[in-house]
Amino acid sequence: MVSRVIPVEPFDLVIFGGTGDLARRKILPGLYRRFVAGQMPKEARIIGAARSDLDTAGYRKMIHEAIHEFIAEKDRDETLVQEFCKGLEYVTIDAMGEGGWKEMAALIRQDVIGAFYFSVAPSLFGALAERLHLHGISNDTSRIVVEKPFGRDLETARELNAVLAEHFEESQIYRIDHYLGKETVQNLMAVRFANVLFEPLWNAQYIDHIQITAAETVGVGGRGGYYDKSGAMRDMVQNHLMQLLCLTAMEPPSKFEPNAVRDEKLKVIRSLEPVEPHHIVRGQYDAHEGEPSYREDAGDLKSRTDSFVAMKCHVANWRWAGVPFYLRTGKKLADRASEIVVVFKEPPHHVFDADGKVHRNVLSIKLQPNEGMNLSVTIKEPGPGGMRLMDVPLDMSFAETLGDNADAVPEAYERLIMDVIRGNQTLFMRGDEVEAAWSWVDPIIQGWEARNDVPKTYDVGSQGPTDAETMMRRDGREWMDIKA
Ligand code: NAP
């Protein structure tokens, strides 16, 4: 299979926060991979910008080192790394001050696409938007890319939207959620809307329930202070998990185009019922074999912040009436595994003698660590001895299906940045979507605060608090094991 890479138009991409963790770990290595894939035109320029007093040579060296650190040797070609780095530029700039803005204005071309990636703390988004405008650097065709977190509640999200809207149209704002850049997430839409097999079954008549899990093995480690003000609900559920829920539950859009898709996602969020307190389990990891507890990591032994959330929600519309969506996310769990699991109902009538086992079709869409899909079907157990049933997987892992070309599948960040240059907002969150998501999440968090809710503890390396299992069992169901 030959992968098709269409070069994008010439652009100037400025990465504010170009010396930061995200820029060094994801954004610039991702751009290097697109450079190697041949997607970047010769005229494209990438400009790092931050307060650090570096010259261009110093910045190139920094990114050269980052590529060595974050891209495996087998995927690196030293000549190409050097060529890529030679194209980088750097401007020392202060988002909150005046230093560096004239230099930036002189550097940015007005006749090519201008993209400005705000890979800095959200408190700087407004200042950057304003200065880009004031110094005549941005124009009507420029795009800005903003990182998460997009607010910490409805009020702050509204404020951020308003600040950005002072200088940029909604069509110029790209709110990034890297989960949406994953190949499998787009494949979920292809599977649903490009096949006749699934869509007729994709409703309350045939689906028993859906599980969406994003499990991590890491704790909050060094960023405990930041995380403690946020927690799993704000850090993961409000954005990543809700986006996955939307793509799973939405109606077919009339076209695969940005606003058609985002309109359908918004309708899902607006159809979500408020969640009953007994349908949510919050957790915090405990100390384990010399490893610190969440509270120790957070530096607050009385912290009530959630490092785990499991919840049951309902999309109150015709398609999904009575079908629970179970969401689960947490840190320091048994494995690093993110997946969407669609559990179909049992056939309406049992033709074969009951063997005491429940046989159901299960479609699992794996996002992490290896992207792929798996459909389990029930067949006859081979051999003599009567009609015994067994469930077997119809497996489609991208690495196997695409063979050597699996490496050509872009990672989430690189795909999304190329979408920015192409001007395609389909995989980015619209302002109203983000606000609607906060409107649903806010009352849940306010309820915890009002009740002084204390999270349940769970063992490091476990499946989460036992209450999460109990919540499922009450419904006569089980969570899928958290395993890669
Ligand atoms: P970071 O490592 O702290 O980097 C922050 C960057 O901002 C640095 O390059 C810093 O450089 C620059 N900066 C700080 N103040 C500035 C100012 N006044 N003017 C200009 N530049 C300034 O943070 P990060 O982890 O890269 O995260 C960046 C953004 O991405 C945040 O919004 C974060 O929430 C989001 N995010 C990060 C990750 C991740 O994995 N790291 C994941 C998802 C989202 P100087 O100090 O030299 O100015």
PDB file of N, CA and C and ligand atoms in Angstrom, residues 17-22 25 50-52 93-96 119-122 124 147-149 413, ligand 1:
ATOM      1  N   GLY A  17       5.809  29.440  23.131  1.00  0.00           N
ATOM      2  CA  GLY A  17       6.107  28.337  24.055  1.00  0.00           C
ATOM      3  C   GLY A  17       6.967  27.297  23.346  1.00  0.00           C
ATOM      4  N   GLY A  18       7.725  27.764  22.353  1.00  0.00           N
ATOM      5  CA  GLY A  18       8.536  26.868  21.523  1.00  0.00           C
ATOM      6  C   GLY A  18       9.664  26.177  22.267  1.00  0.00           C
ATOM      7  N   THR A  19       9.955  26.623  23.510  1.00  0.00           N
ATOM      8  CA  THR A  19      11.010  25.965  24.292  1.00  0.00           C
ATOM      9  C   THR A  19      10.392  25.039  25.346  1.00  0.00           C
ATOM     10  N   GLY A  20       9.053  24.966  25.394  1.00  0.00           N
ATOM     11  CA  GLY A  20       8.382  24.228  26.471  1.00  0.00           C
ATOM     12  C   GLY A  20       8.335  22.725  26.232  1.00  0.00           C
ATOM     13  N   ASP A  21       7.777  22.042  27.207  1.00  0.00           N
ATOM     14  CA  ASP A  21       7.712  20.584  27.186  1.00  0.00           C
ATOM     15  C   ASP A  21       6.916  20.066  25.983  1.00  0.00           C
ATOM     16  N   LEU A  22       5.740  20.622  25.780  1.00  0.00           N
ATOM     17  CA  LEU A  22       4.882  20.129  24.691  1.00  0.00           C
ATOM     18  C   LEU A  22       5.529  20.358  23.333  1.00  0.00           C
ATOM     19  N   ARG A  25       8.480  17.884  23.039  1.00  0.00           N
ATOM     20  CA  ARG A  25       8.139  16.456  23.087  1.00  0.00           C
ATOM     21  C   ARG A  25       7.225  16.039  21.927  1.00  0.00           C
ATOM     22  N   ALA A  50       9.631  32.355  22.647  1.00  0.00           N
ATOM     23  CA  ALA A  50       9.473  32.269  24.112  1.00  0.00           C
ATOM     24  C   ALA A  50      10.353  33.354  24.718  1.00  0.00           C
ATOM     25  N   ARG A  51      10.312  33.470  26.059  1.00  0.00           N
ATOM     26  CA  ARG A  51      11.117  34.526  26.688  1.00  0.00           C
ATOM     27  C   ARG A  51      12.595  34.173  26.758  1.00  0.00           C
ATOM     28  N   SER A  52      12.922  32.878  26.776  1.00  0.00           N
ATOM     29  CA  SER A  52      14.325  32.457  26.942  1.00  0.00           C
ATOM     30  C   SER A  52      15.230  33.168  25.945  1.00  0.00           C
ATOM     31  N   ILE A  93      10.609  36.576  22.888  1.00  0.00           N
ATOM     32  CA  ILE A  93       9.402  37.412  22.949  1.00  0.00           C
ATOM     33  C   ILE A  93       8.732  37.230  24.312  1.00  0.00           C
ATOM     34  N   ASP A  94       8.072  38.288  24.762  1.00  0.00           N
ATOM     35  CA  ASP A  94       7.311  38.149  26.005  1.00  0.00           C
ATOM     36  C   ASP A  94       5.837  38.416  25.699  1.00  0.00           C
ATOM     37  N   ALA A  95       5.006  37.420  25.958  1.00  0.00           N
ATOM     38  CA  ALA A  95       3.578  37.559  25.671  1.00  0.00           C
ATOM     39  C   ALA A  95       2.972  38.734  26.426  1.00  0.00           C
ATOM     40  N   MET A  96       3.528  39.033  27.591  1.00  0.00           N
ATOM     41  CA  MET A  96       2.930  40.059  28.447  1.00  0.00           C
ATOM     42  C   MET A  96       3.620  41.417  28.291  1.00  0.00           C
ATOM     43  N   SER A 119       1.248  27.422  22.621  1.00  0.00           N
ATOM     44  CA  SER A 119       1.628  26.304  23.491  1.00  0.00           C
ATOM     45  C   SER A 119       2.185  26.869  24.803  1.00  0.00           C
ATOM     46  N   VAL A 120       1.371  27.668  25.427  1.00  0.00           N
ATOM     47  CA  VAL A 120       1.739  28.372  26.677  1.00  0.00           C
ATOM     48  C   VAL A 120       0.575  28.240  27.649  1.00  0.00           C
ATOM     49  N   ALA A 121       0.752  28.728  28.854  1.00  0.00           N
ATOM     50  CA  ALA A 121      -0.343  28.682  29.833  1.00  0.00           C
ATOM     51  C   ALA A 121      -1.548  29.475  29.297  1.00  0.00           C
ATOM     52  N   PRO A 122      -2.764  28.988  29.564  1.00  0.00           N
ATOM     53  CA  PRO A 122      -3.957  29.673  29.050  1.00  0.00           C
ATOM     54  C   PRO A 122      -4.067  31.125  29.499  1.00  0.00           C
ATOM     55  N   LEU A 124      -2.041  33.260  29.139  1.00  0.00           N
ATOM     56  CA  LEU A 124      -1.356  34.115  28.164  1.00  0.00           C
ATOM     57  C   LEU A 124      -2.101  34.195  26.830  1.00  0.00           C
ATOM     58  N   GLU A 147      -4.203  25.414  23.172  1.00  0.00           N
ATOM     59  CA  GLU A 147      -4.047  24.145  23.893  1.00  0.00           C
ATOM     60  C   GLU A 147      -5.075  24.021  25.003  1.00  0.00           C
ATOM     61  N   LYS A 148      -5.178  22.838  25.533  1.00  0.00           N
ATOM     62  CA  LYS A 148      -6.013  22.650  26.719  1.00  0.00           C
ATOM     63  C   LYS A 148      -5.204  23.047  27.954  1.00  0.00           C
ATOM     64  N   PRO A 149      -5.737  23.375  29.075  1.00  0.00           N
ATOM     65  CA  PRO A 149      -7.169  23.371  29.347  1.00  0.00           C
ATOM     66  C   PRO A 149      -7.849  24.624  28.803  1.00  0.00           C
ATOM     67  N   TYR A 413      -0.716  14.870  16.878  1.00  0.00           N
ATOM     68  CA  TYR A 413      -0.327  16.277  16.793  1.00  0.00           C
ATOM     69  C   TYR A 413       0.031  16.689  15.368  1.00  0.00           C
TER      70      TYR A 413
HETATM   71  P1  NAP B   1       5.919  24.476  29.775  1.00  0.00           P
HETATM   72  O1  NAP B   1       6.874  23.358  29.594  1.00  0.00           O
HETATM   73  O2  NAP B   1       5.820  25.156  31.085  1.00  0.00           O
HETATM   74  O3  NAP B   1       6.258  25.574  28.666  1.00  0.00           O
HETATM   75  C1  NAP B   1       5.702  26.847  28.670  1.00  0.00           C
HETATM   76  C2  NAP B   1       6.301  27.649  27.525  1.00  0.00           C
HETATM   77  O4  NAP B   1       5.774  28.972  27.571  1.00  0.00           O
HETATM   78  C3  NAP B   1       7.807  27.780  27.599  1.00  0.00           C
HETATM   79  O5  NAP B   1       8.329  27.706  26.292  1.00  0.00           O
HETATM   80  C4  NAP B   1       7.993  29.174  28.187  1.00  0.00           C
HETATM   81  O6  NAP B   1       9.244  29.629  27.790  1.00  0.00           O
HETATM   82  C5  NAP B   1       6.839  29.913  27.516  1.00  0.00           C
HETATM   83  N1  NAP B   1       6.423  31.119  28.226  1.00  0.00           N
HETATM   84  C6  NAP B   1       6.101  31.251  29.545  1.00  0.00           C
HETATM   85  N2  NAP B   1       5.750  32.533  29.829  1.00  0.00           N
HETATM   86  C7  NAP B   1       5.859  33.216  28.665  1.00  0.00           C
HETATM   87  C8  NAP B   1       5.665  34.574  28.295  1.00  0.00           C
HETATM   88  N3  NAP B   1       5.263  35.496  29.182  1.00  0.00           N
HETATM   89  N4  NAP B   1       5.862  34.931  27.014  1.00  0.00           N
HETATM   90  C9  NAP B   1       6.266  34.025  26.092  1.00  0.00           C
HETATM   91  N5  NAP B   1       6.476  32.729  26.373  1.00  0.00           N
HETATM   92  C10 NAP B   1       6.292  32.333  27.641  1.00  0.00           C
HETATM   93  O7  NAP B   1       4.432  24.042  29.384  1.00  0.00           O
HETATM   94  P2  NAP B   1       3.967  22.874  28.403  1.00  0.00           P
HETATM   95  O8  NAP B   1       3.887  21.619  29.161  1.00  0.00           O
HETATM   96  O9  NAP B   1       4.794  22.918  27.164  1.00  0.00           O
HETATM   97  O10 NAP B   1       2.466  23.303  28.099  1.00  0.00           O
HETATM   98  C11 NAP B   1       2.134  24.356  27.219  1.00  0.00           C
HETATM   99  C12 NAP B   1       0.611  24.380  27.051  1.00  0.00           C
HETATM  100  O11 NAP B   1       0.183  23.133  26.515  1.00  0.00           O
HETATM  101  C13 NAP B   1      -0.161  24.550  28.364  1.00  0.00           C
HETATM  102  O12 NAP B   1      -1.346  25.266  28.095  1.00  0.00           O
HETATM  103  C14 NAP B   1      -0.508  23.137  28.756  1.00  0.00           C
HETATM  104  O13 NAP B   1      -1.657  23.069  29.560  1.00  0.00           O
HETATM  105  C15 NAP B   1      -0.763  22.534  27.387  1.00  0.00           C
HETATM  106  N6  NAP B   1      -0.590  21.075  27.324  1.00  0.00           N
HETATM  107  C16 NAP B   1       0.612  20.512  27.609  1.00  0.00           C
HETATM  108  C17 NAP B   1       0.759  19.133  27.518  1.00  0.00           C
HETATM  109  C18 NAP B   1       2.079  18.464  27.799  1.00  0.00           C
HETATM  110  O14 NAP B   1       2.136  17.249  27.640  1.00  0.00           O
HETATM  111  N7  NAP B   1       3.109  19.181  28.167  1.00  0.00           N
HETATM  112  C19 NAP B   1      -0.324  18.339  27.150  1.00  0.00           C
HETATM  113  C20 NAP B   1      -1.543  18.943  26.856  1.00  0.00           C
HETATM  114  C21 NAP B   1      -1.658  20.321  26.939  1.00  0.00           C
HETATM  115  P3  NAP B   1      10.042  30.815  28.539  1.00  0.00           P
HETATM  116  O15 NAP B   1      10.027  30.506  30.003  1.00  0.00           O
HETATM  117  O16 NAP B   1      11.362  30.782  27.907  1.00  0.00           O
HETATM  118  O17 NAP B   1       9.298  32.069  28.225  1.00  0.00           O
END
